[in-house]
Coordinates of C-alpha atoms in Angstrom, one line a residue:
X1346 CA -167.5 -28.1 -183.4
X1347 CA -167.0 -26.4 -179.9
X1348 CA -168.1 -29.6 -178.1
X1349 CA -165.3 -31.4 -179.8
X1350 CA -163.0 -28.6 -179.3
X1351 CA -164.1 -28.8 -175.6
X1352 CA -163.3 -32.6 -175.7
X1353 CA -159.7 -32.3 -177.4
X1354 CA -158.9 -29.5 -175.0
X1355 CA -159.5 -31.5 -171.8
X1356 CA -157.6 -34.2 -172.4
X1357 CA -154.1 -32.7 -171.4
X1358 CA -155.9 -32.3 -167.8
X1359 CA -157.4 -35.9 -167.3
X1360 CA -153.7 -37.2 -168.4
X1361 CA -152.3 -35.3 -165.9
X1362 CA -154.5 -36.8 -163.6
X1363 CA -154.5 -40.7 -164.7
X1364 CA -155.3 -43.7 -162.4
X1365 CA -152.5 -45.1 -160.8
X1366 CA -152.6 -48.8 -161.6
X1367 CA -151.0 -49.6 -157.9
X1368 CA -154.0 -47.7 -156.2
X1369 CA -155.9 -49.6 -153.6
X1370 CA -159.8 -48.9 -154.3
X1371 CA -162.4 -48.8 -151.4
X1372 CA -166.0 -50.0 -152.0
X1373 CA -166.3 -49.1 -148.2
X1374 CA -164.5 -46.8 -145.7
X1375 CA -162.0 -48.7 -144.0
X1376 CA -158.8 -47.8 -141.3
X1377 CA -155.7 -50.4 -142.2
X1378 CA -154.9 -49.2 -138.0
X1379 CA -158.6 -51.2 -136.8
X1380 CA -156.9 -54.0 -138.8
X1381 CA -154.7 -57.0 -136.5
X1382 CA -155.6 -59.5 -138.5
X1383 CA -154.8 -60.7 -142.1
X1384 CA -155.8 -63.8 -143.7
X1385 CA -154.8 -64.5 -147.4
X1386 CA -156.0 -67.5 -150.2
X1387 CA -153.1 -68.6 -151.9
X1388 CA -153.8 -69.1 -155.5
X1389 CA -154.3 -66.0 -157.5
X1390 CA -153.6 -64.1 -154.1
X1391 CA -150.1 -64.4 -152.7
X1392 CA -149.1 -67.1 -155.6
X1393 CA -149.9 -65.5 -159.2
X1394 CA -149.3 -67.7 -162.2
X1395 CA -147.8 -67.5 -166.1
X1396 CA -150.0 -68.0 -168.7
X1397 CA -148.6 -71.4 -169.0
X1398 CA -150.6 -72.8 -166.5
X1399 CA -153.6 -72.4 -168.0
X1400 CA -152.0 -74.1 -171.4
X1401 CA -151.3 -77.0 -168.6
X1402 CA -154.7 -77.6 -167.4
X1403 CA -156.3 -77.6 -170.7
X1404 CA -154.1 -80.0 -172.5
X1405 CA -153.9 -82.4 -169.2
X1406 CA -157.6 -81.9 -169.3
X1407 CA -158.4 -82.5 -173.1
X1408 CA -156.3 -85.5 -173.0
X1409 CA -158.5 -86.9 -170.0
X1410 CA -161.3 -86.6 -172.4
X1411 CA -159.7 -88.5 -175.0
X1412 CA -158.5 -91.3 -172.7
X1413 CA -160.9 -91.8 -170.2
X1414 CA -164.2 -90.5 -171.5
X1415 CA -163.5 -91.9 -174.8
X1416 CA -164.1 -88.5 -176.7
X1417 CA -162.8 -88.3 -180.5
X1418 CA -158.8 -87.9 -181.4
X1419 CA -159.9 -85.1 -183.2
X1420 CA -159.8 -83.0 -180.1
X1421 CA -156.1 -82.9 -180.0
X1422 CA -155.7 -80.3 -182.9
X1423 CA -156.9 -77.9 -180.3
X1424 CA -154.8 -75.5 -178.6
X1425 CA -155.5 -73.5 -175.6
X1426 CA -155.9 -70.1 -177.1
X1427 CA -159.0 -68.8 -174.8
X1428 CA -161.7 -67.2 -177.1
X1429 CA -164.3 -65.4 -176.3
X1430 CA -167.3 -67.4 -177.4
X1431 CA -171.0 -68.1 -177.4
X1432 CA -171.4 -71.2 -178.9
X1433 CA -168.8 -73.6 -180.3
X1434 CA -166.0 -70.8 -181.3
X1435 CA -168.6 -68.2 -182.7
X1436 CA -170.2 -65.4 -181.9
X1437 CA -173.5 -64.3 -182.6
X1438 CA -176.2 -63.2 -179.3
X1439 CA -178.8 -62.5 -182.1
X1440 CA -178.8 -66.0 -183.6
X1441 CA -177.7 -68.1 -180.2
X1442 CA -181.2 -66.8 -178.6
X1443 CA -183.5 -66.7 -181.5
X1444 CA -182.1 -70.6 -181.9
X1445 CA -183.1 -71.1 -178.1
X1446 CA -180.0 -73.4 -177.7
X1447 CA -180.0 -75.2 -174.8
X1448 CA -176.8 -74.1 -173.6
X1449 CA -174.8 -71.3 -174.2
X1450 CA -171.0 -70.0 -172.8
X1451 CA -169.6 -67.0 -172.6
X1452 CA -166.1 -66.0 -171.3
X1453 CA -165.4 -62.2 -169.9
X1454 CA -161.9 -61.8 -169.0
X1455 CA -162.5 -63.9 -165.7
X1456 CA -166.1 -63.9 -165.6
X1457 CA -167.7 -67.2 -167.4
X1458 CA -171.3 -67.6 -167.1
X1459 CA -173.3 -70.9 -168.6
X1460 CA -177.0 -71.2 -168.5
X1461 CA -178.8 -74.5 -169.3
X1462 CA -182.7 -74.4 -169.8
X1463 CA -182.9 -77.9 -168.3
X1464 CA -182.0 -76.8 -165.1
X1465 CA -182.8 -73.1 -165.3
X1466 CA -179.8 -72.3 -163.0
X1467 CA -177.1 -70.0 -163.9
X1468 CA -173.3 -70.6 -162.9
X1469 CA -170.7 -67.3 -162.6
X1470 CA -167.1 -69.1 -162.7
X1471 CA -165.3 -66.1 -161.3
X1472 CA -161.7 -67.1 -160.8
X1473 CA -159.1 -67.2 -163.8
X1474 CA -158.7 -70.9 -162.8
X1475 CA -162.2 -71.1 -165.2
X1476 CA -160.8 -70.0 -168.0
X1477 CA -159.0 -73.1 -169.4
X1478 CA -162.1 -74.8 -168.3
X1479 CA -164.9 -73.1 -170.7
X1480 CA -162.2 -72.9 -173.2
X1481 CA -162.1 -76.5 -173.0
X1482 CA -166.2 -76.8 -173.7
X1483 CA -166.1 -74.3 -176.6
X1484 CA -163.6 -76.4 -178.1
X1485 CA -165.5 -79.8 -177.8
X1486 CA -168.4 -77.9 -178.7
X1487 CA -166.8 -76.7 -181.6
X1488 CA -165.8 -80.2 -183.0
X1489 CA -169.3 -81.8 -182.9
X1490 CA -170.8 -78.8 -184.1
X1491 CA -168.3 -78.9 -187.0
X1492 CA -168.6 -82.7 -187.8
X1493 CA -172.6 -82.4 -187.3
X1494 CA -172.1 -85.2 -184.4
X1495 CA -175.4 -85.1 -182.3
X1496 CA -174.8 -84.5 -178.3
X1497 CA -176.5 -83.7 -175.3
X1498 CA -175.0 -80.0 -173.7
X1499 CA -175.4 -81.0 -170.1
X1500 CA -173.8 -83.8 -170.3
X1501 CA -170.7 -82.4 -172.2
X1502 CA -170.7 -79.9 -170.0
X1503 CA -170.5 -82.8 -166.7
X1504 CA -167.4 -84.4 -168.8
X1505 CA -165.3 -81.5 -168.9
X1506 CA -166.2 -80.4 -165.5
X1507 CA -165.2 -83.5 -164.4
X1508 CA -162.0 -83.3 -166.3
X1509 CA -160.9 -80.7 -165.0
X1510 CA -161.6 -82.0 -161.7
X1511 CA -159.2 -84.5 -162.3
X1512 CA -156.2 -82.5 -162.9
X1513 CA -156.5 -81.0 -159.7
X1514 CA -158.0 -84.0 -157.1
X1515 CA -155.8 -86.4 -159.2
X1516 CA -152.6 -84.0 -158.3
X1517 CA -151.4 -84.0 -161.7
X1518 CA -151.3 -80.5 -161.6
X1519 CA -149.6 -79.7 -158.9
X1520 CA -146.7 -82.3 -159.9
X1521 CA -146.5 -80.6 -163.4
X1522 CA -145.8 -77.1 -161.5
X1523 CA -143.8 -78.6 -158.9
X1524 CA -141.1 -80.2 -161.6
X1525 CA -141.2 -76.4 -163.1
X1526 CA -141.8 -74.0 -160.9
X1527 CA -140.1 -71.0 -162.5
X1528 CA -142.3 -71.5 -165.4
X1529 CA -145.3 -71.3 -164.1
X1530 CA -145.4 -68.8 -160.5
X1531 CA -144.2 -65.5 -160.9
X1532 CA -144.5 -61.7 -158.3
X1533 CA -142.8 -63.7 -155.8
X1534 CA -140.3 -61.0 -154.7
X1535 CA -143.4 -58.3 -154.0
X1536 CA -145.9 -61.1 -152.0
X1537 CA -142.8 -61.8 -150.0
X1538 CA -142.2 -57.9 -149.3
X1539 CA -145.9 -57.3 -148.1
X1540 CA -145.8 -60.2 -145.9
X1541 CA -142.5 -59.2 -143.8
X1542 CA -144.2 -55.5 -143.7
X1543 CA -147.2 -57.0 -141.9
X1544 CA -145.0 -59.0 -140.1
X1545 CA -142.3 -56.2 -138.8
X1546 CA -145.4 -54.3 -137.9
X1547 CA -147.2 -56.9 -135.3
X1548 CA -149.6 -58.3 -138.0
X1549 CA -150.7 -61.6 -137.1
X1550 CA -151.2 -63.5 -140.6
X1551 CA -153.5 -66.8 -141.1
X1552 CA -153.4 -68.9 -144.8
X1553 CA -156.7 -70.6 -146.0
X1554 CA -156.4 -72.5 -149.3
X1555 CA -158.0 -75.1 -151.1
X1556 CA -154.1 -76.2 -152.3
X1557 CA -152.8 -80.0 -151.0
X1558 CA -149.4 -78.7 -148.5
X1559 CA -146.7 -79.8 -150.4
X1560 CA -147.9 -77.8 -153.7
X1561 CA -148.0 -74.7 -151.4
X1562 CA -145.1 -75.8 -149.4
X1563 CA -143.0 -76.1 -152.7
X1564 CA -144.7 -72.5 -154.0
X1565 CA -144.0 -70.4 -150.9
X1566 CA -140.3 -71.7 -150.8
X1567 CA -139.9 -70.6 -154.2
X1568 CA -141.7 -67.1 -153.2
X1569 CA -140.9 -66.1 -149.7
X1570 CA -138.2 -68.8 -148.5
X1571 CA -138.0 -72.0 -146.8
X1572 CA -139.0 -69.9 -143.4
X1573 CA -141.9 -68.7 -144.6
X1574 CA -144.4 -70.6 -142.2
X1575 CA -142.6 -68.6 -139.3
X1576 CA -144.1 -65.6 -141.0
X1577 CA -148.1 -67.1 -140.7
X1578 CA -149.6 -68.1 -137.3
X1579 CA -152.1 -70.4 -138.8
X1580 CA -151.8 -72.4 -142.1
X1581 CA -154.8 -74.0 -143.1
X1582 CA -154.9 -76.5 -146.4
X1583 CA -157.4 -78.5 -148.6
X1584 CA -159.9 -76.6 -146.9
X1585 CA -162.5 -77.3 -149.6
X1586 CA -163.3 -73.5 -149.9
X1587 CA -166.9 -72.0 -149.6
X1588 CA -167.7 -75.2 -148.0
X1589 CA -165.5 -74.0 -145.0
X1590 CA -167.6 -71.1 -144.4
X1591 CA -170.4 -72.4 -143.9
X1592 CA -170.5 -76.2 -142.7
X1593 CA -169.6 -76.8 -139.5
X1594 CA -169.3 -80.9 -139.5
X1595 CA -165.7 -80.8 -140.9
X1596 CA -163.1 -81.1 -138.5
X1597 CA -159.3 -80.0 -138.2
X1598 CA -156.9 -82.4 -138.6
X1599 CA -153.0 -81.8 -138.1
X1600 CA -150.9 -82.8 -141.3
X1601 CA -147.0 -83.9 -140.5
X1602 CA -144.2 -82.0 -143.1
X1603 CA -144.2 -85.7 -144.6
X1604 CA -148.2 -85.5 -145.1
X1605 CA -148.9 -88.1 -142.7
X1606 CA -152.6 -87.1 -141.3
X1607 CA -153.0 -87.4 -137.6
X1608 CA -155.9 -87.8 -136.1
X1609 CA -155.9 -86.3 -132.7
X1610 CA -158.5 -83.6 -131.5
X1611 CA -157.7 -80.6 -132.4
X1612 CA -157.3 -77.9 -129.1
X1613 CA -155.3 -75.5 -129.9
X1614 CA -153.9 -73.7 -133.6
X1615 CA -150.9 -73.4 -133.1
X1616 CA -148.0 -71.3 -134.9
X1617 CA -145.7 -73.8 -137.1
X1618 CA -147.5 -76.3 -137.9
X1619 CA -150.0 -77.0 -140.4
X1620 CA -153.7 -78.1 -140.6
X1621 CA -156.1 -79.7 -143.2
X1622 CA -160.0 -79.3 -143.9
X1623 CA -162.1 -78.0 -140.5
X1624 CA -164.4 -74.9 -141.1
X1625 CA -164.7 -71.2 -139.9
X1626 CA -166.9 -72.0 -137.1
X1627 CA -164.2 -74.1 -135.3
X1628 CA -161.7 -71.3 -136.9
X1629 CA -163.2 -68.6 -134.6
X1630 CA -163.8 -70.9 -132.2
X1631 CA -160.2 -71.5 -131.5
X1632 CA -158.6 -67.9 -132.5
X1633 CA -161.1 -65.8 -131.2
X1634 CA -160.4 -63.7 -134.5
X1635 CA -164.1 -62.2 -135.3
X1636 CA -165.3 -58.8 -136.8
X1637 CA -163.9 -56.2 -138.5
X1638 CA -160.0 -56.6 -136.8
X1639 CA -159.7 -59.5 -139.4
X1640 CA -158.8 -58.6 -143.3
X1641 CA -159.1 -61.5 -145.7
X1642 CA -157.8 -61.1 -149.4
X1643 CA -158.7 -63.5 -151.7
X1644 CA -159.6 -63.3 -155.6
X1645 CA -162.9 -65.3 -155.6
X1646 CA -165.8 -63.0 -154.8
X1647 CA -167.7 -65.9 -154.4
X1648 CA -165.5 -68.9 -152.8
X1649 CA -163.4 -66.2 -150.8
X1650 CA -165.2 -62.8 -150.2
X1651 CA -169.3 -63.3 -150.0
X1652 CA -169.7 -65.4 -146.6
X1653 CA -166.9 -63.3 -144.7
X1654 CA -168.2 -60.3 -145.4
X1655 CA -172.1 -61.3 -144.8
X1656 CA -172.0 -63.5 -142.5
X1657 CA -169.0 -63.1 -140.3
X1658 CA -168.3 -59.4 -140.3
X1659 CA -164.5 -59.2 -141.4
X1660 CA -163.7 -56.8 -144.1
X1661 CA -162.3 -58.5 -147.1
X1662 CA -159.8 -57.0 -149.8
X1663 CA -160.8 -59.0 -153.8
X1664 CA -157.4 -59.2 -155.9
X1665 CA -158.2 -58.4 -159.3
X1666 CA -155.3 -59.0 -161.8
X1667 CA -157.1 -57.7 -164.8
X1668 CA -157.7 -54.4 -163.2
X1669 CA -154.1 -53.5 -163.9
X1670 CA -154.1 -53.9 -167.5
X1671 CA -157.8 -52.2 -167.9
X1672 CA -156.6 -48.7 -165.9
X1673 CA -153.4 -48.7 -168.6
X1674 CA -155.9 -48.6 -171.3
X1675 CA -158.3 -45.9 -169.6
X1676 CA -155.2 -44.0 -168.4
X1677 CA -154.1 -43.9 -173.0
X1678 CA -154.8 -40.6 -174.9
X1679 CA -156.9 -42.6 -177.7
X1680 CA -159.4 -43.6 -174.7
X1681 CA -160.0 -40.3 -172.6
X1682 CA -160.5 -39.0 -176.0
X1683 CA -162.9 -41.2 -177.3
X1684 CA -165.3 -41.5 -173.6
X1685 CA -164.7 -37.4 -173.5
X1686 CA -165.8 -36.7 -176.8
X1687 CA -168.6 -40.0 -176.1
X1688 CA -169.8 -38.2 -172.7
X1689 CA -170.0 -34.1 -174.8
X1690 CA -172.0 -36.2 -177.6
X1691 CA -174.4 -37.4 -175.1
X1692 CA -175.0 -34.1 -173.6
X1693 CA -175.6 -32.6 -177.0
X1694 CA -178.1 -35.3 -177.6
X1695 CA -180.1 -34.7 -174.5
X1696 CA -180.1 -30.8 -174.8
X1697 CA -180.8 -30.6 -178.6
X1698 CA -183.7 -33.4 -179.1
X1699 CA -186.0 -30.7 -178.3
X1700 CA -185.8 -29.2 -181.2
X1701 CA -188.6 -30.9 -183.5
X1702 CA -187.9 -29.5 -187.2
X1703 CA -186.2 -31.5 -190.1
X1704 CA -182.9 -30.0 -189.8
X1705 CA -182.3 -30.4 -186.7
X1706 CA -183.8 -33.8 -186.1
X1707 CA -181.8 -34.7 -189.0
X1708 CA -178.5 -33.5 -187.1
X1709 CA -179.7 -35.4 -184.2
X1710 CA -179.9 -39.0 -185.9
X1711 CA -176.3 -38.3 -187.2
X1712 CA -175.1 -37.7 -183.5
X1713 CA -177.1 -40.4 -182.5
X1714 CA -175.6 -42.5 -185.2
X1715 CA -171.9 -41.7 -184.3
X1716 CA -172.8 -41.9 -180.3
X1717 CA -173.4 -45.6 -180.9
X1718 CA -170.5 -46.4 -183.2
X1719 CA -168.5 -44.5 -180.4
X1720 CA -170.2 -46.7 -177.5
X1721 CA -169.2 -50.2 -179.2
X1722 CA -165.5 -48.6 -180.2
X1723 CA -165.1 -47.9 -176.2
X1724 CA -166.1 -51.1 -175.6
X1725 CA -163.5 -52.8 -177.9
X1726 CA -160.4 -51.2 -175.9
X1727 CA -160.7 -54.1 -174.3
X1728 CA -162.3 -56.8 -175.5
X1729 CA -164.4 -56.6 -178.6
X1730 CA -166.9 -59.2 -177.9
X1731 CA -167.4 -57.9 -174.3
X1732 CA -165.6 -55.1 -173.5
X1733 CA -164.5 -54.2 -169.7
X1734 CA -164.7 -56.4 -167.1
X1735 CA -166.7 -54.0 -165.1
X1736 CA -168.4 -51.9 -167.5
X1737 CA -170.8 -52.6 -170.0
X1738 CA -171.5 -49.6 -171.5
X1739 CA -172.4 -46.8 -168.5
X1740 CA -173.8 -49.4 -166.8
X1741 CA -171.6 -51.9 -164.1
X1742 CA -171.1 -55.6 -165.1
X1743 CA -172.7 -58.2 -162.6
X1744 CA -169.4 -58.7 -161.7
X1745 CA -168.6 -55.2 -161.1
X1746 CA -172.0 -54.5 -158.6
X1747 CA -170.7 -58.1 -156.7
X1748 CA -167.5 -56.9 -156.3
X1749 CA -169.0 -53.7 -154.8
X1750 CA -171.1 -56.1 -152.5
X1751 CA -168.2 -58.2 -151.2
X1752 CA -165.1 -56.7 -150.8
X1753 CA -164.6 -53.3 -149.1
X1754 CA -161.4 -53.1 -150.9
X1755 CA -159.9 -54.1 -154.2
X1756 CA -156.6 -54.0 -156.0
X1757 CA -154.8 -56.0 -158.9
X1758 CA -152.0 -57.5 -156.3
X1759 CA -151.4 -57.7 -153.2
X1760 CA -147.9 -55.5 -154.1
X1761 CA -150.0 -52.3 -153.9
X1762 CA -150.0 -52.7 -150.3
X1763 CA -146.1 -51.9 -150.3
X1764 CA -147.3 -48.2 -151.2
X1765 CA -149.7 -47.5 -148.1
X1766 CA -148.6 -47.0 -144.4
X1767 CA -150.8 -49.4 -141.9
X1768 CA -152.4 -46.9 -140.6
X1769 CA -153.9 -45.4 -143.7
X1770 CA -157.7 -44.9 -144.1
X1771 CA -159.7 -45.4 -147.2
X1772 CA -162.5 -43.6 -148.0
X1773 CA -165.3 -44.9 -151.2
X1774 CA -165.2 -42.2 -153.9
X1775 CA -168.9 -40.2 -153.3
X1776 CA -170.0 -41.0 -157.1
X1777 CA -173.4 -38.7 -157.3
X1778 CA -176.9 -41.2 -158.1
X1779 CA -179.0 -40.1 -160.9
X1780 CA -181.1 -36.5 -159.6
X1781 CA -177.9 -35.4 -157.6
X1782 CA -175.9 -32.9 -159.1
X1783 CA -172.2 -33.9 -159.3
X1784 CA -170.0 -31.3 -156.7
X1785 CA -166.7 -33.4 -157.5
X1786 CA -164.9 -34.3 -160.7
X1787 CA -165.3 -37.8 -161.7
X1788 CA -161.8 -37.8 -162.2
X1789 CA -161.1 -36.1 -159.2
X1790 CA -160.6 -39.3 -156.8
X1791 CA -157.5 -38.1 -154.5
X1792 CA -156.8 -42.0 -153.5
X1793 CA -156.3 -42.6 -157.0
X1794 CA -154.5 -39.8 -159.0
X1795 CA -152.5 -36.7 -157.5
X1796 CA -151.4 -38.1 -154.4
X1797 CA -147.2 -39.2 -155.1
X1798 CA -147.0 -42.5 -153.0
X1799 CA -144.3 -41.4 -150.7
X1800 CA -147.2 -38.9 -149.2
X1801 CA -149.5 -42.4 -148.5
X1802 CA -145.9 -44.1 -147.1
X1803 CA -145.8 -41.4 -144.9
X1804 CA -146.1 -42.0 -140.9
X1805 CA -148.9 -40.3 -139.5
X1806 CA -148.9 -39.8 -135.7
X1807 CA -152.3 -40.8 -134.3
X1808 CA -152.8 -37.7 -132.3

């Protein structure tokens, strides 16, 4: 047909104009020259881990459930292979709802979600640090489910909570990586690139992490060097992230490079030296580092992005390492194909449903037909239970619209950085709402394709 014609003979345009996967993406307009301040998280952020890590806290974590909450042997003949689940390791919506189970799990990339009708609350677990976690539960749920053993889902779900827990408060964790760092932390060379360009270009740098010191002591040697705390003017640990945000009770207290905890007042942050716990209010307090001048990255939209942004006024930057992966697919000739040919198919639909006799009514149902087999094959690009991580369908994910809430930026490392001079501006892509007619190309977003990167490198005098 000439739609399909249409479709096939675009493509050799859209591949010409793929995403680059280093692009920084703006959800607001923001100037990298306003910004003197940067503030990173460390896990996920400047320190990005091997999938082996997340066999690590699963295993450490099952066994705790054998040992110490007494849960069946049985367990052990589970691996960490993270499935994509609704209940147990199936999947079925249809049946989990019409069953009204009392709890069900689902895993999306790095968005987990569990609801429980006793409480009527719904969790998002947005960090990849989750993953292991629900993996864990679908597991356990699996086995009783399997060996029809009886068992209340909230309180399963407390156990492996608190297992996990374990593996970090108990330290466990951060021993395991410690003894084998090269297994498990990887990008080093990039993180440590971006922070000597903000450094070489007067960038005052702060660190906020949940991490104990000597697991991020022993990380950032292995990734930046043994000077790297000349590099950061404040280094904040344990800081028992969102709770830093927002209580103000908790305060600062100086920890020795031999982890002795001092207990002086707290006066003065100073450059060197390292400090545990406290909270933003004392933060600003002490810095004077308020407003937009301050850029935070961090990969939590929740524990790292949501307060900063609403409550504080700096602009935040969400890393995103799935994002990477997911514009490789979009940018393959299979997938323009398929959403090109998906998008003329919908416009056929729309203009020919007008058209009330048999014939074509009967030509419309086929379209219709194929238009839905088309929508789930887009979907399984990337995952086939779920699909994108910030698509579903036409419509955004929940992650996706509170990614657009919270961070005025977003990238999948903090490496893409290296390809943008500090005084570039972004500017949000002008995407036209519902009754607007669409002036620009949807593909046509100049921070993203057609722009080489030695153009953004480029020093731009300010007059």
């Amino acid at each position: 047909s000439l739609s399909r014609r249409e479709a096939r003979n675009s493509i050799p345009m859209i591949l010409n104009n793929a995403v680059n996967p280093n692009t920084i993406f703006a959800n607001n307009e923001m100037s990298l020259q306003d910004i003197e301040i940067y503030g990173f998280d460390y896990d996920y952020t400047l320190a990005f881990y091997s999938s082996h890590l997340h066999t690590l806290i699963f295993n450490i974590a099952r066994n705790i459930l054998i040992e110490e909450h007494r849960y069946p042997e049985g367990l052990k003949e589970y691996d960490y292979i993270p499935n994509f689940v609704i209940r147990g390791l199936h999947y079925d919506v249809q049946k989990a709802l019409l069953m009204k189970i009392d709890a069900f799990h689902y895993i999306q990339l790095g968005t987990v979600y569990r609801y429980s009708s006793h409480g009527h609350t719904m969790k998002q677990f947005m960090d990849i640090f989750s993953l292991p976690e629900m993996t864990l539960l679908s597991c356990v749920n699996d086995y009783f489910m399997k060996h029809n053993i009886d068992y209340e889902p909230v309180h399963l779900y407390k156990d492996v909570k608190e297992a996990i827990g374990d593996v970090h408060v108990k330290g466990i964790l951060y021993r395991a990586v410690e003894a084998d760092i090269e297994k498990y932390i990887c990008y080093g060379e990039q993180t440590h690139a971006v922070l000597r360009k903000l450094s070489e270009n007067g960038k005052k740098m702060f660190l906020i992490t949940n991490s104990p010191f000597d697991f991020v002591d022993r990380g950032m040697n292995y990734i930046v060097g043994k000077d790297w705390r000349d590099l950061f003017d404040v280094v904040i640990v344990q800081a028992d992230k969102p709770g830093f945000f927002n209580d103000r009770r908790k305060p600062f207290r100086r920890v020795t490079d031999n982890g002795v905890l001092l207990w002086d007042r707290i006066h003065k942050l100073e450059k060197g030296k390292i400090y545990k716990q406290g909270n933003l209010y004392e933060f600003l307090r002490l810095t004077g580092w308020r407003g937009s001048k301050v850029l935070y990255f961090g990969d939590h939209i929740y524990s790292d992005l949501a307060d900063l942004t609403l409550k504080h006024g700096w602009r935040t930057g969400a890393i995103i390492p799935e994002l990477r992966k997911e514009i490789k697919i979009m940018n393959t000739e299979e997938y323009i194909h398929t959403m090109t040919w998906l998008q003329g198919l919908t416009g056929l639909v729309e203009r020919m449903q007008v058209y009330r006799d048999p014939d074509s009514q009967a030509v419309v149902q086929e379209w219709i037909k194929e238009r839905e087999e088309i929508r789930s094959q887009t979907k399984g690009f990337f995952n086939s239970q779920f699909g994108s991580l910030f698509r579903t369908y036409h419509n955004p994910t929940y992650f996706s619209r509170r990614l657009s809430r919270f961070a005025d930026i977003y990238m999948a490392s903090l490496s893409c950085l290296l390809d943008y001079d500090l005084r570039h501006t972004f500017f949000p892509r002008r995407n036209p709402l519902q009754h607007e007619s669409p002036f620009w190309p949807e593909q046509g977003g100049l921070s993203a394709v057609g722009i080489p990167a030695q153009a953004r490198r480029t020093q731009v005098s300010p007059e």
